Amino acid sequence: EPEVTQTPSHQVTQMGQEVILRCVPISNHLYFYWYRQILGQKVEFLVSFYNNEISEKSEIFDDQFSVERPDGSNFTLKIRSTKLEDSAMYFCASSRTGIDTEAFFGQGTRLTVV
Amino acid sequence: AQTVTQSQPEMSVQEAETVTLSCTYDTSENNYYLFWYKQPPSRQMILVIRQEAYKQQNATENRFSVNFQKAAKSFSLKISDSQLGDTAMYFCAFMNFYGGATNKLIFGTGTLLAVQP
């Protein structure tokens, strides 16, 4: 069964460093999302992406964040200069269409900023 | 802004028993979807069940059913005949339906369900 895959599963980085979280969505899906969950808090929407551009972003998704679909299969989230408060589990998701409401999630990347 | 509240951080149930997980939400919209997602330990979130707000009939999927009370903005999940494999974090989620490109989910904080043998 097709699934969304995320790498790495756990990343430790020093404060101020850039990190790139990678996701491979399901191949025939067109809509892509990033969510994050700070330990003990809600899963929060970060950004949605369609047709090679951001379709919506939350107030969390500031200039430190960017997303890209560099090669037609990967979907990446870049954090330019990590802060301690960026430590969280980051989930990638994809859906087939905009009106197809089921989103398929990856296992998540646990980002620890030290 | 929409919010989703899950007031039970943890629950426990004996195998083969029935358990109900609570969820309330707040919205001024009339058309929306509600979901329960399950996240087993170290696995990805998977969709358990969804409910369209315009449907009065409660959704069911095998052992999983919901009690959707639109006026009360309540959306509880009932798991019948609980199995060990039901042990997971359960997230309630809300989505506005406006048919646009973005169908973002708004999640609750989750309920950790442990099924005991």
XYZ file of C-alpha atoms in Angstrom:
231
model
C 0.000 0.000 0.000
C 1.420 3.397 -0.918
C 2.507 5.545 1.976
C 4.099 8.876 2.771
C 7.703 8.495 3.889
C 9.738 10.979 5.881
C 13.456 11.171 6.508
C 15.211 11.331 8.844
C 13.142 9.920 11.676
C 15.124 11.938 14.207
C 17.393 14.914 13.659
C 19.438 16.741 16.245
C 20.777 20.126 15.272
C 22.490 23.046 16.915
C 20.617 26.273 17.388
C 21.149 28.582 14.414
C 21.800 25.763 11.955
C 19.724 25.098 8.881
C 17.789 21.852 8.632
C 15.930 20.233 5.779
C 13.218 17.721 6.504
C 12.340 15.451 3.625
C 9.116 13.811 2.595
C 8.109 11.606 -0.298
C 4.349 11.953 -0.772
C 2.195 9.310 -2.407
C 2.960 9.415 -6.109
C -0.404 10.431 -7.569
C -1.166 12.982 -4.866
C -1.232 16.647 -5.741
C -1.648 18.419 -2.403
C 1.036 18.456 0.244
C 1.122 19.625 3.830
C 3.430 20.094 6.775
C 2.219 19.930 10.356
C 4.141 20.029 13.579
C 3.554 18.906 17.140
C 5.495 20.378 20.025
C 5.706 17.819 22.822
C 2.485 17.733 24.789
C 0.730 20.214 22.530
C -1.624 20.080 19.571
C -0.721 19.051 16.083
C -0.588 22.393 14.235
C -0.901 23.179 10.555
C 2.132 24.874 9.045
C 1.678 25.052 5.285
C -0.085 23.569 2.295
C 1.385 23.328 -1.187
C -0.224 22.778 -4.571
C 0.887 23.266 -8.141
C 4.381 24.251 -7.030
C 3.286 27.040 -4.787
C 2.123 27.643 -1.250
C -1.671 27.707 -1.091
C -1.965 28.519 2.591
C 0.347 29.027 5.532
C -0.167 29.576 9.219
C 1.251 32.364 11.338
C 3.862 29.888 12.572
C 5.263 29.613 9.046
C 7.386 32.739 9.078
C 10.366 33.729 6.945
C 12.535 31.108 8.627
C 10.523 28.383 6.956
C 10.339 27.429 3.311
C 9.003 24.501 1.316
C 10.004 23.104 -2.001
C 9.246 20.277 -4.360
C 12.650 20.112 -6.004
C 12.318 17.086 -8.252
C 8.696 16.044 -8.629
C 8.849 13.396 -5.931
C 10.332 14.954 -2.796
C 8.664 17.641 -0.705
C 10.957 19.421 1.699
C 10.620 21.735 4.656
C 13.606 23.953 5.357
C 14.161 25.825 8.573
C 16.821 28.408 7.883
C 18.106 29.192 11.364
C 16.721 26.853 13.967
C 15.614 28.027 17.397
C 15.096 25.970 20.533
C 11.344 26.376 20.143
C 11.464 24.669 16.752
C 11.994 21.373 18.572
C 8.947 19.311 17.659
C 7.664 16.376 15.651
C 7.110 17.417 12.045
C 4.551 15.541 9.988
C 4.238 15.578 6.234
C 0.912 14.712 4.620
C -0.503 14.455 1.131
C -3.919 14.162 -0.438
C -4.993 13.186 -3.921
C -7.141 16.181 -4.681
C -8.322 19.325 -3.000
C -11.788 17.972 -2.412
C -10.600 14.517 -1.452
C -10.585 15.058 2.266
C -8.441 12.146 3.380
C -4.891 13.198 4.104
C -2.233 10.503 4.375
C 0.485 11.172 6.920
C 4.108 10.192 7.226
C 5.626 8.834 10.434
C 7.107 12.175 11.322
C 10.572 13.594 11.904
C 11.498 14.412 15.466
C 13.596 17.573 15.388
C 15.628 18.386 18.468
C 17.366 21.747 18.584
C 20.128 21.992 21.174
C -11.132 30.571 14.551
C -11.961 26.930 14.888
C -10.776 24.973 17.911
C -10.874 21.310 18.822
C -10.784 20.092 22.412
C -10.085 16.609 23.684
C -10.491 16.602 27.431
C -9.204 13.078 28.097
C -5.401 12.941 27.818
C -5.319 9.212 28.620
C -7.800 6.384 28.781
C -7.623 2.691 29.459
C -9.994 -0.120 28.496
C -10.031 -3.874 28.879
C -9.804 -5.994 25.778
C -13.265 -6.721 24.298
C -14.852 -3.832 26.188
C -16.268 -0.616 24.728
C -14.691 2.794 25.173
C -15.788 6.293 24.174
C -13.377 9.113 23.435
C -14.699 12.655 23.691
C -14.173 15.601 21.389
C -15.767 19.023 21.245
C -15.149 21.731 18.716
C -16.013 25.320 18.102
C -16.863 26.860 14.762
C -19.248 29.336 13.223
C -19.227 27.451 9.920
C -22.064 25.263 8.782
C -20.260 22.988 6.335
C -17.301 21.063 7.609
C -15.826 17.625 8.169
C -14.814 15.943 11.384
C -12.296 13.148 11.671
C -10.751 10.730 14.063
C -7.158 9.804 13.306
C -5.247 7.014 15.024
C -1.509 7.054 15.600
C -0.106 3.724 16.838
C 3.269 3.847 18.625
C 6.028 4.816 16.159
C 3.647 4.670 13.210
C 1.956 7.221 11.041
C -1.445 8.698 11.653
C -4.187 6.904 9.791
C -7.766 7.911 9.253
C -10.231 5.967 11.369
C -13.514 7.622 10.500
C -14.927 10.836 9.077
C -18.229 12.655 9.356
C -19.683 15.274 7.045
C -21.502 17.919 9.043
C -24.434 18.034 6.639
C -25.153 14.341 7.245
C -27.345 13.638 10.228
C -26.555 9.946 10.259
C -23.591 9.005 12.437
C -20.672 7.456 10.571
C -19.622 3.882 11.336
C -16.634 1.823 10.235
C -16.764 -1.718 11.575
C -16.055 -1.473 15.328
C -15.698 2.312 15.205
C -18.665 4.665 15.337
C -19.230 8.283 16.162
C -21.851 10.214 18.046
C -22.115 13.498 16.184
C -24.152 16.163 17.942
C -24.006 19.204 15.699
C -25.915 21.594 17.947
C -23.742 20.669 20.914
C -20.589 20.660 18.730
C -19.657 17.277 20.058
C -18.038 14.407 18.153
C -17.230 11.347 20.240
C -15.666 8.106 19.034
C -16.914 4.764 20.273
C -14.702 1.719 19.903
C -16.535 -1.559 20.427
C -14.902 -4.907 21.197
C -11.563 -3.199 21.881
C -8.496 -5.030 20.614
C -4.861 -4.772 21.656
C -4.106 -3.258 18.251
C -6.356 -0.317 19.097
C -3.702 0.938 21.523
C -2.728 4.302 20.057
C -3.017 8.043 20.291
C -6.352 9.200 18.888
C -6.702 12.669 17.423
C -9.959 14.430 16.715
C -9.708 16.875 13.817
C -11.816 19.492 12.043
C -11.726 20.666 8.450
C -13.639 23.512 6.863
C -15.274 22.512 3.644
C -15.033 25.229 1.092
C -13.723 23.163 -1.782
C -10.552 25.143 -2.145
C -7.027 23.919 -2.648
C -6.304 23.874 1.020
C -7.988 21.357 3.240
C -6.026 21.917 6.398
C -6.832 19.952 9.498
C -7.254 21.487 12.933
C -6.377 18.934 15.578
C -7.113 18.361 19.220
C -4.338 17.446 21.653
C -5.081 13.737 21.434
C -6.190 10.945 23.747
C -3.778 8.138 24.501
C -5.773 4.916 24.621
C -4.315 1.805 26.210
C -6.108 -1.499 25.683
C -5.301 -3.891 28.512
C -5.252 -7.683 28.017
